[in-house]
Short mmCIF file of C-alpha atoms in Angstrom, two decimals:
data_model
loop_
_atom_site.label_atom_id
_atom_site.label_comp_id
_atom_site.label_asym_id
_atom_site.label_seq_id
_atom_site.Cartn_x
_atom_site.Cartn_y
_atom_site.Cartn_z
CA UNK A 1 -18.23 79.92 -33.42
CA UNK A 2 -19.80 78.57 -30.25
CA UNK A 3 -23.28 77.12 -30.43
CA UNK A 4 -25.38 77.17 -27.27
CA UNK A 5 -27.36 73.99 -26.92
CA UNK A 6 -30.34 75.05 -24.83
CA UNK A 7 -31.91 71.57 -24.54
CA UNK A 8 -28.64 70.23 -23.20
CA UNK A 9 -28.44 72.95 -20.55
CA UNK A 10 -32.04 72.33 -19.56
CA UNK A 11 -31.36 68.61 -19.23
CA UNK A 12 -28.32 69.32 -17.06
CA UNK A 13 -30.29 71.58 -14.74
CA UNK A 14 -33.17 69.11 -14.59
CA UNK A 15 -30.71 66.39 -13.58
CA UNK A 16 -29.29 68.56 -10.77
CA UNK A 17 -32.62 69.31 -9.07
CA UNK A 18 -34.63 66.83 -7.07
CA UNK A 19 -37.87 65.16 -8.18
CA UNK A 20 -40.03 67.43 -6.01
CA UNK A 21 -38.54 70.56 -7.57
CA UNK A 22 -39.11 69.10 -11.03
CA UNK A 23 -42.76 68.38 -10.21
CA UNK A 24 -43.12 71.92 -8.86
CA UNK A 25 -41.69 73.48 -12.04
CA UNK A 26 -43.91 71.35 -14.28
CA UNK A 27 -47.05 72.24 -12.31
CA UNK A 28 -46.10 75.93 -12.35
CA UNK A 29 -45.55 75.92 -16.13
CA UNK A 30 -48.88 74.17 -16.73
CA UNK A 31 -50.76 76.47 -14.36
CA UNK A 32 -49.35 79.73 -15.74
CA UNK A 33 -49.70 78.59 -19.35
CA UNK A 34 -53.33 77.57 -18.85
CA UNK A 35 -54.19 80.82 -17.04
CA UNK A 36 -52.54 83.00 -19.68
CA UNK A 37 -54.12 81.10 -22.60
CA UNK A 38 -57.62 81.16 -21.11
CA UNK A 39 -57.33 84.87 -20.32
CA UNK A 40 -56.17 85.62 -23.87
CA UNK A 41 -59.05 83.59 -25.32
CA UNK A 42 -61.65 85.35 -23.16
CA UNK A 43 -60.27 88.78 -24.07
CA UNK A 44 -61.10 88.24 -27.76
CA UNK A 45 -58.45 90.69 -28.87
CA UNK A 46 -57.46 88.70 -31.99
CA UNK A 47 -58.06 85.09 -33.09
CA UNK A 48 -54.30 84.36 -33.19
CA UNK A 49 -53.55 85.80 -29.75
CA UNK A 50 -54.52 82.65 -27.75
CA UNK A 51 -52.31 80.53 -30.01
CA UNK A 52 -49.35 82.88 -29.63
CA UNK A 53 -49.77 83.08 -25.86
CA UNK A 54 -50.33 79.33 -25.50
CA UNK A 55 -47.17 78.50 -27.45
CA UNK A 56 -44.86 81.16 -26.03
CA UNK A 57 -45.76 80.93 -22.34
CA UNK A 58 -44.35 77.42 -21.68
CA UNK A 59 -41.17 78.31 -23.56
CA UNK A 60 -40.70 81.52 -21.58
CA UNK A 61 -41.42 79.76 -18.27
CA UNK A 62 -38.70 77.20 -18.98
CA UNK A 63 -36.32 79.82 -20.39
CA UNK A 64 -36.53 81.80 -17.14
CA UNK A 65 -34.57 79.02 -15.41
CA UNK A 66 -31.48 79.51 -17.61
CA UNK A 67 -31.79 83.09 -18.90
CA UNK A 68 -34.32 85.01 -16.78
CA UNK A 69 -33.53 88.43 -18.27
CA UNK A 70 -34.13 87.31 -21.87
CA UNK A 71 -37.34 85.51 -20.85
CA UNK A 72 -38.63 88.57 -19.02
CA UNK A 73 -37.97 91.02 -21.87
CA UNK A 74 -39.44 88.59 -24.42
CA UNK A 75 -42.58 88.19 -22.30
CA UNK A 76 -42.94 91.97 -22.08
CA UNK A 77 -42.68 92.35 -25.87
CA UNK A 78 -45.12 89.50 -26.50
CA UNK A 79 -47.53 91.13 -24.06
CA UNK A 80 -47.17 94.33 -26.03
CA UNK A 81 -48.31 92.49 -29.16
CA UNK A 82 -51.13 90.52 -27.49
CA UNK A 83 -52.99 93.24 -25.64
CA UNK A 84 -51.15 93.05 -22.33
CA UNK A 85 -49.25 90.48 -20.32
CA UNK A 86 -51.17 88.06 -18.14
CA UNK A 87 -51.16 89.11 -14.46
CA UNK A 88 -50.13 85.71 -13.09
CA UNK A 89 -47.35 85.33 -15.62
CA UNK A 90 -46.14 88.87 -14.91
CA UNK A 91 -45.92 88.16 -11.17
CA UNK A 92 -44.11 84.83 -11.64
CA UNK A 93 -41.56 86.18 -14.14
CA UNK A 94 -40.94 89.31 -12.04
CA UNK A 95 -40.17 87.20 -8.99
CA UNK A 96 -37.96 84.91 -11.04
CA UNK A 97 -35.91 87.66 -12.69
CA UNK A 98 -35.35 89.38 -9.34
CA UNK A 99 -34.38 86.15 -7.59
CA UNK A 100 -32.02 84.82 -10.26
CA UNK A 101 -30.20 87.95 -11.45
CA UNK A 102 -27.17 88.95 -9.39
CA UNK A 103 -26.97 92.65 -10.38
CA UNK A 104 -29.70 94.99 -9.16
CA UNK A 105 -29.43 97.30 -12.18
CA UNK A 106 -30.42 94.42 -14.47
CA UNK A 107 -33.53 93.84 -12.36
CA UNK A 108 -34.37 97.56 -12.51
CA UNK A 109 -33.93 97.68 -16.28
CA UNK A 110 -36.10 94.59 -16.75
CA UNK A 111 -38.91 96.02 -14.59
CA UNK A 112 -38.73 99.36 -16.44
CA UNK A 113 -39.03 97.59 -19.80
CA UNK A 114 -42.01 95.58 -18.59
CA UNK A 115 -43.69 98.72 -17.17
CA UNK A 116 -43.38 100.62 -20.45
CA UNK A 117 -44.69 97.63 -22.41
CA UNK A 118 -47.56 97.26 -19.94
CA UNK A 119 -48.68 100.86 -20.47
CA UNK A 120 -48.20 100.76 -24.25
CA UNK A 121 -50.36 97.63 -24.54
CA UNK A 122 -53.25 99.53 -22.93
CA UNK A 123 -52.51 102.68 -24.95
CA UNK A 124 -52.92 100.80 -28.21
CA UNK A 125 -56.36 99.59 -27.16
CA UNK A 126 -57.76 102.85 -25.77
CA UNK A 127 -56.68 106.42 -25.03
CA UNK A 128 -54.32 106.61 -22.06
CA UNK A 129 -55.05 109.46 -19.67
CA UNK A 130 -52.87 110.55 -16.79
CA UNK A 131 -55.32 109.13 -14.26
CA UNK A 132 -55.44 105.78 -16.06
CA UNK A 133 -51.63 105.69 -16.32
CA UNK A 134 -51.33 106.25 -12.55
CA UNK A 135 -53.84 103.48 -11.83
CA UNK A 136 -52.10 101.09 -14.23
CA UNK A 137 -48.71 101.93 -12.73
CA UNK A 138 -50.04 101.15 -9.26
CA UNK A 139 -51.41 97.87 -10.57
CA UNK A 140 -48.05 97.08 -12.16
CA UNK A 141 -46.32 97.80 -8.86
CA UNK A 142 -48.66 95.33 -7.17
CA UNK A 143 -48.28 92.63 -9.82
CA UNK A 144 -44.57 93.03 -10.66
CA UNK A 145 -42.59 95.26 -8.29
CA UNK A 146 -43.96 93.71 -5.11
CA UNK A 147 -43.18 90.09 -6.13
CA UNK A 148 -39.75 91.22 -7.34
CA UNK A 149 -39.01 92.86 -3.98
CA UNK A 150 -40.11 89.82 -2.02
CA UNK A 151 -38.05 87.55 -4.27
CA UNK A 152 -34.99 89.80 -3.78
CA UNK A 153 -35.32 89.52 -0.01
CA UNK A 154 -35.66 85.75 -0.32
CA UNK A 155 -32.53 85.67 -2.49
CA UNK A 156 -30.52 87.54 0.14
CA UNK A 157 -31.82 85.26 2.88
CA UNK A 158 -31.03 82.17 0.80
CA UNK A 159 -27.49 83.36 0.13
CA UNK A 160 -26.99 84.04 3.83
CA UNK A 161 -28.29 80.60 4.78
CA UNK A 162 -26.10 79.00 2.12
CA UNK A 163 -23.04 80.81 3.46
CA UNK A 164 -23.90 79.75 7.01
CA UNK A 165 -24.43 76.18 5.85
CA UNK A 166 -21.07 76.09 4.08
CA UNK A 167 -19.39 77.61 7.14
CA UNK A 168 -21.00 75.03 9.42
CA UNK A 169 -19.92 72.21 7.13
CA UNK A 170 -16.39 73.62 7.12
CA UNK A 171 -16.33 73.86 10.90
CA UNK A 172 -17.73 70.33 11.14
CA UNK A 173 -14.99 69.06 8.86
CA UNK A 174 -12.35 70.95 10.82
CA UNK A 175 -13.62 69.58 14.10
CA UNK A 176 -13.44 66.07 12.68
CA UNK A 177 -9.86 66.77 11.61
CA UNK A 178 -9.04 68.06 15.11
CA UNK A 179 -10.49 64.87 16.57
CA UNK A 180 -8.36 62.77 14.21
CA UNK A 181 -5.26 64.75 15.17
CA UNK A 182 -6.08 64.25 18.84
CA UNK A 183 -6.35 60.52 18.22
CA UNK A 184 -2.97 60.56 16.48
CA UNK A 185 -1.42 62.44 19.40
CA UNK A 186 -2.95 59.95 21.82
CA UNK A 187 -1.48 57.05 19.88
CA UNK A 188 1.91 58.78 19.88
CA UNK A 189 1.64 59.38 23.63
CA UNK A 190 0.86 55.74 24.28
CA UNK A 191 3.76 54.72 22.06
CA UNK A 192 6.09 57.01 24.05
CA UNK A 193 4.81 55.57 27.32
CA UNK A 194 5.44 52.08 26.03
CA UNK A 195 8.93 53.07 24.94
CA UNK A 196 9.80 54.85 28.20
CA UNK A 197 8.39 52.25 30.55
CA UNK A 198 9.22 49.01 28.78
CA UNK A 199 12.57 50.32 27.57
CA UNK A 200 13.62 51.03 31.14
CA UNK A 201 12.45 47.66 32.43
CA UNK A 202 13.99 45.72 29.54
CA UNK A 203 17.29 47.50 30.13
CA UNK A 204 17.27 46.36 33.76
CA UNK A 205 16.39 42.81 32.69
CA UNK A 206 19.32 42.85 30.27
CA UNK A 207 21.69 43.97 33.04
CA UNK A 208 20.34 41.39 35.46
CA UNK A 209 20.73 38.66 32.84
CA UNK A 210 24.35 39.72 32.36
CA UNK A 211 24.94 39.30 36.08
CA UNK A 212 23.84 35.64 35.83
CA UNK A 213 26.86 34.70 33.74
CA UNK A 214 29.49 35.83 36.28
CA UNK A 215 27.65 35.37 39.58
CA UNK A 216 27.76 32.42 42.01
CA UNK A 217 24.73 30.36 42.98
CA UNK A 218 23.43 32.75 45.64
CA UNK A 219 23.87 35.78 43.37
CA UNK A 220 22.25 33.91 40.48
CA UNK A 221 19.21 33.19 42.61
CA UNK A 222 19.05 36.85 43.61
CA UNK A 223 19.51 38.00 40.00
CA UNK A 224 16.82 35.58 38.84
CA UNK A 225 14.42 37.03 41.42
CA UNK A 226 15.25 40.53 40.17
CA UNK A 227 14.60 39.45 36.57
CA UNK A 228 11.25 37.94 37.59
CA UNK A 229 10.22 41.02 39.61
CA UNK A 230 11.28 43.42 36.85
CA UNK A 231 9.48 41.50 34.12
CA UNK A 232 6.38 41.30 36.31
CA UNK A 233 6.52 45.07 36.88
CA UNK A 234 6.96 45.59 33.12
CA UNK A 235 3.86 43.54 32.37
CA UNK A 236 1.91 45.47 35.02
CA UNK A 237 2.91 48.79 33.48
CA UNK A 238 2.03 47.49 30.03
CA UNK A 239 -1.47 46.58 31.22
CA UNK A 240 -1.86 50.02 32.81
CA UNK A 241 -0.79 51.83 29.66
CA UNK A 242 -3.05 49.76 27.42
CA UNK A 243 -5.88 50.34 29.88
CA UNK A 244 -5.72 54.03 29.04
CA UNK A 245 -7.37 53.22 25.71
CA UNK A 246 -10.62 52.34 27.51
CA UNK A 247 -10.58 55.35 29.86
CA UNK A 248 -11.74 58.91 29.47
CA UNK A 249 -9.29 60.44 31.97
CA UNK A 250 -6.28 61.53 29.94
CA UNK A 251 -4.20 61.99 33.12
CA UNK A 252 -4.79 58.54 34.59
CA UNK A 253 -1.25 57.45 33.66
CA UNK A 254 0.56 60.35 35.34
CA UNK A 255 3.55 59.13 37.35
CA UNK A 256 4.22 61.03 40.59
CA UNK A 257 7.75 62.24 41.25
CA UNK A 258 7.69 60.35 44.54
CA UNK A 259 8.40 57.26 42.42
CA UNK A 260 12.01 58.41 41.76
CA UNK A 261 13.27 56.53 44.79
CA UNK A 262 11.77 53.32 43.40
CA UNK A 263 13.51 53.95 40.06
CA UNK A 264 16.81 54.49 41.84
CA UNK A 265 16.43 51.31 43.92
CA UNK A 266 15.73 49.25 40.80
CA UNK A 267 18.87 50.66 39.14
CA UNK A 268 21.01 50.05 42.25
CA UNK A 269 19.88 46.43 42.28
CA UNK A 270 21.60 46.01 38.90
CA UNK A 271 24.85 47.25 40.39
CA UNK A 272 24.63 50.87 39.26
CA UNK A 273 25.69 53.77 41.46
CA UNK A 274 22.63 56.03 41.58
CA UNK A 275 22.12 59.13 43.72
CA UNK A 276 18.85 61.09 44.04
CA UNK A 277 19.25 64.83 44.72
CA UNK A 278 16.32 67.10 45.58
CA UNK A 279 16.81 70.84 45.88
CA UNK A 280 14.46 73.70 46.70
CA UNK A 281 11.01 73.83 48.21
CA UNK A 282 8.63 71.33 46.53
CA UNK A 283 5.83 73.03 44.58
CA UNK A 284 2.37 71.94 43.51
CA UNK A 285 2.79 70.77 39.95
CA UNK A 286 0.37 70.39 37.09
CA UNK A 287 -0.20 66.78 36.11
CA UNK A 288 1.32 67.33 32.67
CA UNK A 289 4.46 68.90 34.19
CA UNK A 290 4.91 66.15 36.78
CA UNK A 291 4.46 63.43 34.20
CA UNK A 292 6.97 65.05 31.83
CA UNK A 293 9.55 65.42 34.64
CA UNK A 294 9.16 61.76 35.60
CA UNK A 295 9.63 60.61 32.01
CA UNK A 296 12.73 62.80 31.58
CA UNK A 297 14.41 61.21 34.61
CA UNK A 298 13.29 57.72 33.58
CA UNK A 299 14.63 58.15 30.04
CA UNK A 300 17.91 59.63 31.31
CA UNK A 301 18.39 56.77 33.76
CA UNK A 302 17.63 54.19 31.07
CA UNK A 303 20.13 55.75 28.67
CA UNK A 304 22.78 55.91 31.40
CA UNK A 305 22.32 52.21 32.21
CA UNK A 306 22.58 51.34 28.50
CA UNK A 307 25.48 53.50 27.43
CA UNK A 308 27.52 54.11 30.62
CA UNK A 309 27.40 50.98 32.77
CA UNK A 310 29.54 51.36 35.87
CA UNK A 311 29.44 55.16 35.82
CA UNK A 312 27.99 57.31 38.59
CA UNK A 313 24.44 58.49 37.96
CA UNK A 314 22.84 61.53 39.60
CA UNK A 315 19.08 62.11 39.44
CA UNK A 316 18.39 65.80 40.08
CA UNK A 317 15.04 67.38 40.90
CA UNK A 318 15.41 71.12 41.57
CA UNK A 319 12.52 73.45 42.38
CA UNK A 320 13.42 76.97 41.26
CA UNK A 321 11.23 80.03 41.73
CA UNK A 322 9.50 79.78 38.37
CA UNK A 323 10.38 76.36 36.96
CA UNK A 324 11.19 72.77 37.78
CA UNK A 325 14.48 71.33 36.59
CA UNK A 326 14.62 67.56 36.11
CA UNK A 327 18.03 66.21 35.08
CA UNK A 328 20.06 63.02 34.87
CA UNK A 329 23.86 63.24 34.77
CA UNK A 330 26.20 60.29 34.44
CA UNK A 331 29.96 59.90 34.25
CA UNK A 332 31.74 57.86 31.62
CA UNK A 333 31.21 54.10 31.73
CA UNK A 334 31.06 50.93 29.68
CA UNK A 335 28.68 51.00 26.73
CA UNK A 336 26.27 48.05 26.78
CA UNK A 337 24.00 48.87 23.82
CA UNK A 338 25.82 49.66 20.57
CA UNK A 339 22.94 50.96 18.49
CA UNK A 340 20.10 53.32 19.27
CA UNK A 341 17.16 54.70 17.29
CA UNK A 342 16.98 58.08 19.08
CA UNK A 343 13.19 57.65 19.20
CA UNK A 344 13.20 58.03 22.97
CA UNK A 345 14.77 61.48 22.90
CA UNK A 346 12.53 62.62 20.03
CA UNK A 347 9.38 61.56 21.85
CA UNK A 348 10.67 63.07 25.08
CA UNK A 349 11.36 66.40 23.38
CA UNK A 350 7.76 66.47 22.10
CA UNK A 351 6.42 65.63 25.56
CA UNK A 352 8.44 68.45 27.14
CA UNK A 353 7.38 70.89 24.42
CA UNK A 354 3.69 70.13 25.07
CA UNK A 355 4.31 70.96 28.75
CA UNK A 356 5.78 74.35 27.64
CA UNK A 357 9.25 73.23 28.68
CA UNK A 358 12.75 73.04 27.16
CA UNK A 359 14.79 69.85 26.81
CA UNK A 360 18.60 69.76 26.77
CA UNK A 361 20.89 66.77 26.21
CA UNK A 362 24.61 66.61 25.54
CA UNK A 363 28.03 65.53 26.84
CA UNK A 364 29.65 66.87 30.00
CA UNK A 365 33.32 68.03 30.36
CA UNK A 366 34.27 64.75 32.08
CA UNK A 367 33.11 62.63 29.07
CA UNK A 368 29.80 61.94 30.72
CA UNK A 369 26.29 62.81 29.53
CA UNK A 370 23.54 65.09 30.82
CA UNK A 371 19.82 65.06 30.04
CA UNK A 372 17.81 67.92 31.55
CA UNK A 373 14.42 69.59 31.14
CA UNK A 374 13.20 72.94 32.41
CA UNK A 375 9.44 72.86 33.01
CA UNK A 376 7.41 75.92 34.09
CA UNK A 377 5.06 75.55 37.04
CA UNK A 378 2.13 77.08 35.16
CA UNK A 379 2.28 74.78 32.15
CA UNK A 380 -1.11 74.84 30.40
CA UNK A 381 -3.01 71.61 30.33
CA UNK A 382 -4.22 70.39 26.94
CA UNK A 383 -7.65 71.72 26.25
CA UNK A 384 -10.40 69.28 27.04
CA UNK A 385 -12.15 70.34 23.86
CA UNK A 386 -9.02 69.57 21.81
CA UNK A 387 -9.03 65.91 22.88
CA UNK A 388 -12.74 65.41 22.97
CA UNK A 389 -14.19 63.70 19.93
CA UNK A 390 -17.13 65.34 18.22
CA UNK A 391 -20.35 65.08 20.16
CA UNK A 392 -23.29 63.17 18.84
CA UNK A 393 -25.02 66.40 17.84
CA UNK A 394 -22.03 67.56 15.80
CA UNK A 395 -21.43 64.12 14.36
CA UNK A 396 -25.03 64.09 13.19
CA UNK A 397 -24.78 67.57 11.67
CA UNK A 398 -25.05 66.27 8.12
CA UNK A 399 -28.17 64.35 9.14
CA UNK A 400 -29.71 67.48 10.62
CA UNK A 401 -29.06 69.38 7.41
CA UNK A 402 -30.60 66.56 5.38
CA UNK A 403 -33.71 66.54 7.58
CA UNK A 404 -33.97 70.32 7.26
CA UNK A 405 -33.74 70.08 3.47
CA UNK A 406 -36.35 67.33 3.46
CA UNK A 407 -38.71 69.48 5.51
CA UNK A 408 -38.06 72.40 3.17
CA UNK A 409 -39.00 70.26 0.18
CA UNK A 410 -42.17 69.13 1.92
CA UNK A 411 -43.02 72.74 2.74
CA UNK A 412 -42.39 73.70 -0.90
CA UNK A 413 -44.64 70.90 -2.13
CA UNK A 414 -47.36 71.82 0.39
CA UNK A 415 -47.14 75.48 -0.62
CA UNK A 416 -47.41 74.61 -4.30
CA UNK A 417 -50.41 72.38 -3.70
CA UNK A 418 -52.00 75.06 -1.53
CA UNK A 419 -51.57 77.71 -4.22
CA UNK A 420 -52.97 75.38 -6.88
CA UNK A 421 -55.92 74.48 -4.63
CA UNK A 422 -56.56 78.16 -3.89
CA UNK A 423 -56.60 79.08 -7.57
CA UNK A 424 -58.85 76.12 -8.30
CA UNK A 425 -61.25 77.22 -5.59
CA UNK A 426 -61.21 80.76 -6.97
CA UNK A 427 -62.11 79.54 -10.46
CA UNK A 428 -64.73 77.17 -9.09
CA UNK A 429 -66.16 79.92 -6.90
CA UNK A 430 -66.38 82.32 -9.83
CA UNK A 431 -68.14 79.69 -11.91
CA UNK A 432 -70.47 78.81 -9.06
CA UNK A 433 -71.35 82.44 -8.45
CA UNK A 434 -72.12 82.88 -12.13
CA UNK A 435 -74.12 79.70 -12.14
CA UNK A 436 -76.08 80.72 -9.06
CA UNK A 437 -77.22 84.00 -10.63
CA UNK A 438 -80.58 82.44 -11.33
CA UNK A 439 -84.21 82.55 -10.19
CA UNK A 440 -85.27 80.06 -7.54
CA UNK A 441 -88.75 78.53 -7.20
CA UNK A 442 -89.80 80.69 -4.27
CA UNK A 443 -89.08 83.89 -6.20
CA UNK A 444 -90.97 82.58 -9.21
CA UNK A 445 -94.00 81.73 -7.07
CA UNK A 446 -93.92 85.11 -5.27
CA UNK A 447 -94.16 87.07 -8.52
CA UNK A 448 -97.76 87.65 -9.65
CA UNK A 449 -99.13 88.53 -13.06
CA UNK A 450 -100.24 92.17 -13.04
CA UNK A 451 -97.42 93.44 -10.83
CA UNK A 452 -95.64 96.58 -11.98
CA UNK A 453 -92.54 95.90 -14.03
CA UNK A 454 -90.21 97.80 -11.70
CA UNK A 455 -91.29 95.65 -8.72
CA UNK A 456 -90.70 92.45 -10.65
CA UNK A 457 -87.35 93.68 -11.95
CA UNK A 458 -86.27 94.36 -8.36
CA UNK A 459 -86.84 90.69 -7.48
CA UNK A 460 -85.06 89.32 -10.55
CA UNK A 461 -81.28 89.12 -11.16
CA UNK A 462 -79.53 91.62 -13.38
CA UNK A 463 -80.58 91.55 -17.00
CA UNK A 464 -77.02 90.53 -17.95
CA UNK A 465 -77.63 87.13 -16.30
CA UNK A 466 -80.69 86.46 -18.46
CA UNK A 467 -80.74 83.65 -21.04
CA UNK A 468 -80.69 84.99 -24.55
CA UNK A 469 -81.05 81.83 -26.65
CA UNK A 470 -83.62 79.73 -24.79
CA UNK A 471 -85.74 77.53 -27.05
CA UNK A 472 -89.31 76.62 -26.01
CA UNK A 473 -92.27 78.14 -24.22
CA UNK A 474 -95.15 80.11 -25.63
CA UNK A 475 -95.01 83.49 -27.32
CA UNK A 476 -96.86 86.51 -25.91
CA UNK A 477 -97.79 89.01 -28.66
CA UNK A 478 -96.64 92.57 -28.06
CA UNK A 479 -94.73 91.68 -24.90
CA UNK A 480 -91.03 91.90 -24.06
CA UNK A 481 -89.92 88.65 -22.41
CA UNK A 482 -86.83 87.79 -20.35
CA UNK A 483 -85.69 84.23 -19.52
CA UNK A 484 -83.73 82.96 -16.50
CA UNK A 485 -82.35 79.58 -15.60
CA UNK A 486 -83.88 77.85 -12.63
CA UNK A 487 -81.75 77.46 -9.51
CA UNK A 488 -79.25 74.58 -9.55
CA UNK A 489 -80.59 73.53 -6.19
CA UNK A 490 -84.06 73.21 -7.70
CA UNK A 491 -82.66 71.11 -10.56
CA UNK A 492 -80.93 68.53 -8.31
CA UNK A 493 -82.60 65.13 -8.56
CA UNK A 494 -85.01 66.01 -11.37
CA UNK A 495 -83.01 64.42 -14.18
CA UNK A 496 -84.88 66.58 -16.73
CA UNK A 497 -83.64 69.23 -19.12
CA UNK A 498 -82.70 72.62 -17.63
CA UNK A 499 -85.74 74.58 -16.46
CA UNK A 500 -86.36 78.08 -17.79
CA UNK A 501 -88.46 80.77 -16.05
CA UNK A 502 -89.92 83.34 -18.50
CA UNK A 503 -91.35 86.74 -17.55
CA UNK A 504 -93.19 88.89 -20.16
CA UNK A 505 -93.85 92.63 -19.75
CA UNK A 506 -96.11 95.01 -21.66
CA UNK A 507 -96.83 98.62 -20.92
CA UNK A 508 -94.88 98.47 -17.63
CA UNK A 509 -96.81 95.48 -16.27
CA UNK A 510 -96.10 91.76 -15.97
CA UNK A 511 -98.61 90.18 -18.33
CA UNK A 512 -97.37 86.56 -18.28
CA UNK A 513 -94.96 84.19 -16.54
CA UNK A 514 -94.25 80.64 -17.56
CA UNK A 515 -91.88 77.71 -16.90
CA UNK A 516 -90.70 75.18 -19.45
CA UNK A 517 -87.88 72.74 -20.14
CA UNK A 518 -85.19 74.04 -22.44
CA UNK A 519 -85.14 72.15 -25.70
#
């Protein structure tokens, strides 16, 4: 058997809410409990009613946070036994049950139960006519149905805002992930550039160094110059590639295809037989396509120098109607490098794929090797948004949400304080109005002994505001006297006991008026 530990659940919910919400709930419980208890005491329905209302109201107000339906029905039944539910408590619980319950039929059933209990509480006190039932139903609609409807609309709006917030957080997280992926792709691109460029230059340096062993003095001097020039060019390219990290232009490292002749000259200087073939009418190429074609030819030439030294190498650049073909073909030769990691071809395949192209590599019938790529002219450029890191506004999205929540809490606290201040002013105003139903000094002086009673009564407040237990003053035989408190404004600064004005009537005439200090 499972035991529900209500205090534990309340502690868990109290720990989940913020301090401002906790202060709000405490103030609301105190306010509603005090209003309901005072109203029950003033009604005078039964001596035990104020105690029952005062003890049950705080419990029901807290219970509404965990089980709003049970709290609402219990409040309706307690109201049935205590002469009617307090209006403020009815409005608060109606709004709470409508806001917290997910199913609309539960809200309807709860309101119907409260409406029946509301009418029965009046029916037990006095006969319930059709007209009175209609008036009470309209009052119930104002006190219960209206707050419930407003709370339901607020619930729907809150759920919509919560869904939008979660969606925005999801999009923010996804955009951050896209930015991280773009950074990873950029690192991979730089690594490929380093491999392509430095690998080619280091291969040439290796070939030039091999020439030093078999060459005479003049050839050694020439080979040494080539080694120095090639290493200097390698360092220059390394600086250019690393400089990309500090630049925003993602295409700053694009190599034009006009640099093929320079590649061929560098390879011929190492003793290789290199031929550059261009076919077709040159087309305007996208930067991504031109860069990919250059890297394909550079990688093919580097592999040919490594694995087929002494073989004939053909660099082909053919402009077809709808695509550019960049290829490197070499015949069989002497293998210089015995091992290879295949990283160059893998990176090159990814570069060609990004440019919407197709890469082919494999042996030729004459025991040579061919590396070729077909690249469309209309290759899409990478989206600028894809490589752009999140903007400051998006990066600060969580901060914006936090500031919005902080402002919402401040608005909630200000609203709570405003409602409490308004109710306090209402109570103070009611007390002040009751206290000001008095007779001031000017009215007392204007009334003359001998005036008709109806004229004097017209100048005095309603008889209900008269003092019934004033002690002091003189007695007028055969007269009917009425006592009123003096105006509070007249009492300010006197420091004496409250002043009483007494008017005595006999046979329809004012026969005496007097003022004295209440004892």
